[in-house]
Tab-separated table of C-alpha atoms in Angstrom:
chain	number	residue	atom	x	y	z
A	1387	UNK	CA	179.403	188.659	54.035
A	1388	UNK	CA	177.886	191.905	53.167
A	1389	UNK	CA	174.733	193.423	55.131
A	1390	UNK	CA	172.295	194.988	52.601
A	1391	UNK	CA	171.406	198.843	53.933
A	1392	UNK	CA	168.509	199.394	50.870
A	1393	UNK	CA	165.764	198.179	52.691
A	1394	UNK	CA	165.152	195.566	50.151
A	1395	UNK	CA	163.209	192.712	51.751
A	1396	UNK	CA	161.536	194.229	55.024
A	1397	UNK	CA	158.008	193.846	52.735
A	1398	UNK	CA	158.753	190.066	52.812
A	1399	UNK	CA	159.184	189.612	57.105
A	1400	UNK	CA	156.193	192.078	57.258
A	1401	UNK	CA	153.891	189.995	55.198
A	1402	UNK	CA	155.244	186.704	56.860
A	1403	UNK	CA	154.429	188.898	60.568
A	1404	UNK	CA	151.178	189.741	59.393
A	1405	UNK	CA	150.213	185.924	58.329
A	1406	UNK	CA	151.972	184.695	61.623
A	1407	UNK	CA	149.931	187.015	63.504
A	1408	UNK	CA	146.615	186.678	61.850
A	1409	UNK	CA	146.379	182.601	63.276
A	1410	UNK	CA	147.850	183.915	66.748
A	1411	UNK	CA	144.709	186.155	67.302
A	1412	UNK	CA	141.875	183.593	66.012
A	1413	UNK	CA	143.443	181.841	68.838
A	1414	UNK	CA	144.142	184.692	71.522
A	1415	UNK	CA	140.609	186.743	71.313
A	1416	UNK	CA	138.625	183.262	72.236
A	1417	UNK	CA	140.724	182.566	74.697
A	1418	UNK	CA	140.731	185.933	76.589
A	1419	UNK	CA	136.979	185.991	75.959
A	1420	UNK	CA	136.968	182.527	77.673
A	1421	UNK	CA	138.882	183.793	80.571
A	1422	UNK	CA	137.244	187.145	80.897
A	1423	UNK	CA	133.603	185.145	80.972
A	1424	UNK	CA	134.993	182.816	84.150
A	1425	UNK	CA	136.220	185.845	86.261
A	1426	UNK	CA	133.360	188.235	85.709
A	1427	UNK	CA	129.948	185.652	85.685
A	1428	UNK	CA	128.700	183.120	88.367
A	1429	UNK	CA	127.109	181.841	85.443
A	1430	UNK	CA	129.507	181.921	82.302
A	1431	UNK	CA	128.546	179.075	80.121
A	1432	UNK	CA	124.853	179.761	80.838
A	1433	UNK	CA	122.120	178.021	83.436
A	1434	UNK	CA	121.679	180.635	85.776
A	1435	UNK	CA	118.851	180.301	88.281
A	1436	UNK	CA	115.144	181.899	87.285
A	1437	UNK	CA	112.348	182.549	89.267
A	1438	UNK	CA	108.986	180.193	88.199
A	1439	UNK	CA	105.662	179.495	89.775
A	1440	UNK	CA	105.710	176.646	91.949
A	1441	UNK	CA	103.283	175.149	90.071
A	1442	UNK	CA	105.664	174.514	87.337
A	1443	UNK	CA	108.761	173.519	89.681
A	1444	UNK	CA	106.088	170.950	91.305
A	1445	UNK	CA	104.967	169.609	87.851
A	1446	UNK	CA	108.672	168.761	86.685
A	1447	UNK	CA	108.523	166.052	89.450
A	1448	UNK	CA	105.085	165.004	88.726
A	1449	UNK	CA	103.372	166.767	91.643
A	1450	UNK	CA	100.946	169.509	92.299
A	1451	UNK	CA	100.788	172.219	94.558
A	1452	UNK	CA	98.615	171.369	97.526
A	1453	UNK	CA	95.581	173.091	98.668
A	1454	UNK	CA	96.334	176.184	100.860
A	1455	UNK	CA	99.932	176.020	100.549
A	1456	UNK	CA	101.099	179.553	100.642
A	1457	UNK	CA	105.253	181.244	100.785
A	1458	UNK	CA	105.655	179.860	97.638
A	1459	UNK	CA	109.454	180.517	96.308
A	1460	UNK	CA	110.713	178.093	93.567
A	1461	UNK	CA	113.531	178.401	91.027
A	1462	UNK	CA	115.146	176.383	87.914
A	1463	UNK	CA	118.528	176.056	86.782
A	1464	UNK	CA	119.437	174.537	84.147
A	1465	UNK	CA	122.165	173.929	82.177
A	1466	UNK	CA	123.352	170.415	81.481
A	1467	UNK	CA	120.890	168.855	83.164
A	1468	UNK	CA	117.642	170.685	84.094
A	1469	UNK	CA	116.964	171.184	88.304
A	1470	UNK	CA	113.735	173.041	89.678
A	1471	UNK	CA	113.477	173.679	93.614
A	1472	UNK	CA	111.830	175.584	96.169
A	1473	UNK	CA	110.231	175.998	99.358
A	1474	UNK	CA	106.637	176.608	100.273
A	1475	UNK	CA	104.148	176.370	103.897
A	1476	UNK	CA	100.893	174.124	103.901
A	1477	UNK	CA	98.413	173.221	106.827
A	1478	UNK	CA	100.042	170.290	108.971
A	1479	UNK	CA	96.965	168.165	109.039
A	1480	UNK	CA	97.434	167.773	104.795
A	1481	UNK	CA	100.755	167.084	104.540
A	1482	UNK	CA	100.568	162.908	104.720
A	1483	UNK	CA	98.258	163.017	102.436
A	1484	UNK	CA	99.515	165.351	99.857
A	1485	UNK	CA	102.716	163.300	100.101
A	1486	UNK	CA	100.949	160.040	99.868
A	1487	UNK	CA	100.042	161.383	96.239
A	1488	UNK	CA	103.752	161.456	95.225
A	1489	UNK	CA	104.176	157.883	96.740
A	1490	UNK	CA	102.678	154.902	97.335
A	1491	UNK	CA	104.752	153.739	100.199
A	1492	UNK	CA	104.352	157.537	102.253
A	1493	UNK	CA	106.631	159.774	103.999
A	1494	UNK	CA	109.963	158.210	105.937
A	1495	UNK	CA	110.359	159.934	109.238
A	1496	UNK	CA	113.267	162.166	109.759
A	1497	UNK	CA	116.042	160.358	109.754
A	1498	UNK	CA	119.523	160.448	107.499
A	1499	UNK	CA	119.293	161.731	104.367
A	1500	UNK	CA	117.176	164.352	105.003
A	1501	UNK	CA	117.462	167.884	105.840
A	1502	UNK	CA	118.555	168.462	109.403
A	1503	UNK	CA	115.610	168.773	111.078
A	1504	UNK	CA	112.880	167.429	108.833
A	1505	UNK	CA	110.364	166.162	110.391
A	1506	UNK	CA	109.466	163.669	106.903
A	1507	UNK	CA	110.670	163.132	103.854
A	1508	UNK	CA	110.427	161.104	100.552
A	1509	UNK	CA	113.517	160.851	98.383
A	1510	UNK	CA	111.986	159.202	94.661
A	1511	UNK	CA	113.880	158.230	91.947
A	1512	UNK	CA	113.453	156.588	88.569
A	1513	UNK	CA	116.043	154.185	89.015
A	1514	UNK	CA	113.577	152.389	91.736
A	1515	UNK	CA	110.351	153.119	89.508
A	1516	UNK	CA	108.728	155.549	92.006
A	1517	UNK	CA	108.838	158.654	90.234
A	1518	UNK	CA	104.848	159.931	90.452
A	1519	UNK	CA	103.324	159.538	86.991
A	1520	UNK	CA	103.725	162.111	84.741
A	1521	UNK	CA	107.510	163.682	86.176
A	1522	UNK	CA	110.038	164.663	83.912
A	1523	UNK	CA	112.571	164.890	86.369
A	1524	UNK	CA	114.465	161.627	87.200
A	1525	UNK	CA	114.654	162.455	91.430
A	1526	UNK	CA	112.529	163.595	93.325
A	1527	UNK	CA	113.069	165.362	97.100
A	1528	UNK	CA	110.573	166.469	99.455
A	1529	UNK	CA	111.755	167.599	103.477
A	1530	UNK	CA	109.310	168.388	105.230
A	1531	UNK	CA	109.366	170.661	108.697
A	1532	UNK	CA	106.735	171.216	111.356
A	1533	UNK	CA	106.979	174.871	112.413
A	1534	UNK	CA	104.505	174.594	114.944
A	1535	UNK	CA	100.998	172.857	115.556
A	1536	UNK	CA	99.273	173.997	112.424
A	1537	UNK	CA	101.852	174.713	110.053
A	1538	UNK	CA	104.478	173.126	107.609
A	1539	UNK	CA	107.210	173.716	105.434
A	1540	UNK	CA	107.974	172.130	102.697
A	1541	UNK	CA	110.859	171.921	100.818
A	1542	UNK	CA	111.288	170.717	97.693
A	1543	UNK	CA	113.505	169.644	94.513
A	1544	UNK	CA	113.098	167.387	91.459
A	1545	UNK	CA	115.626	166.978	88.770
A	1546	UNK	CA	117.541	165.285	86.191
A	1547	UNK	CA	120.768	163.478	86.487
């Protein structure tokens, strides 16, 4: 068989290269953009956390802020589903009753299921109908700690599931 040394028919694997390459990158750049994302963000599909008033993390779960609370730092993530937390400090002597607002039955004492230490705690969900009126969030989770004889800290998170 003879070997053809004209050069004839190189055009013809160069334009069947350059259509075999053309479906290889539509399929290479997204996926080294997908990779690149996962090593170099926390965050790489989106929902990072953001800074809000506590005002607004407290509504999401149907709450309000109490009177004199003070410290206030809450945050919201969401992505998938939608989570707002945060911590703040309010007079001891309001706390039962602030948290009699959010439900009908009152604070449990620490026990399990809370944060280690807390002191009280209410965990609310819509699956048992106890949600306050007016959340968006489908749990609710307060902890609360007694830092000393005048003074508590709550913290707290509502979200979806």
């Amino acid at each position: 068989m003879a070997v053809r040394r004209d050069g004839r028919g190189r055009t013809r694997w160069g334009l069947v290269a350059a259509l075999l390459a053309v479906p290889a990158l539509l399929v290479l750049v997204p996926f080294a953009w997908f990779v690149w994302a996962f090593a170099t963000s926390d965050f790489p599909l989106g929902g990072g956390k953001e800074d809000v008033s506590c005002e607004e993390a407290l509504h999401f779960g149907g709450a309000q802020l109490p009177a004199g609370a003070y410290d206030t730092d809450c945050e919201t993530q969401s992505w998938m589903d939608t989570y707002y937390g945060g911590t703040f400090r309010m007079p001891r002597a309001g706390v039962r009753d602030w948290l009699a607002t959010l439900s009908p039955q009152g604070p449990q004492p620490g026990a399990t299921g809370c944060d280690h230490g807390a002191d009280l705690y209410l965990n609310l969900d819509a699956a048992d109908s106890v949600l306050p009126p007016g959340a968006a969030a489908a749990a609710v989770t307060v902890n609360v700690t007694y830092e000393n004889a005048t003074t508590a800290r709550v913290r707290w998170s509502a979200f979806t599931l």
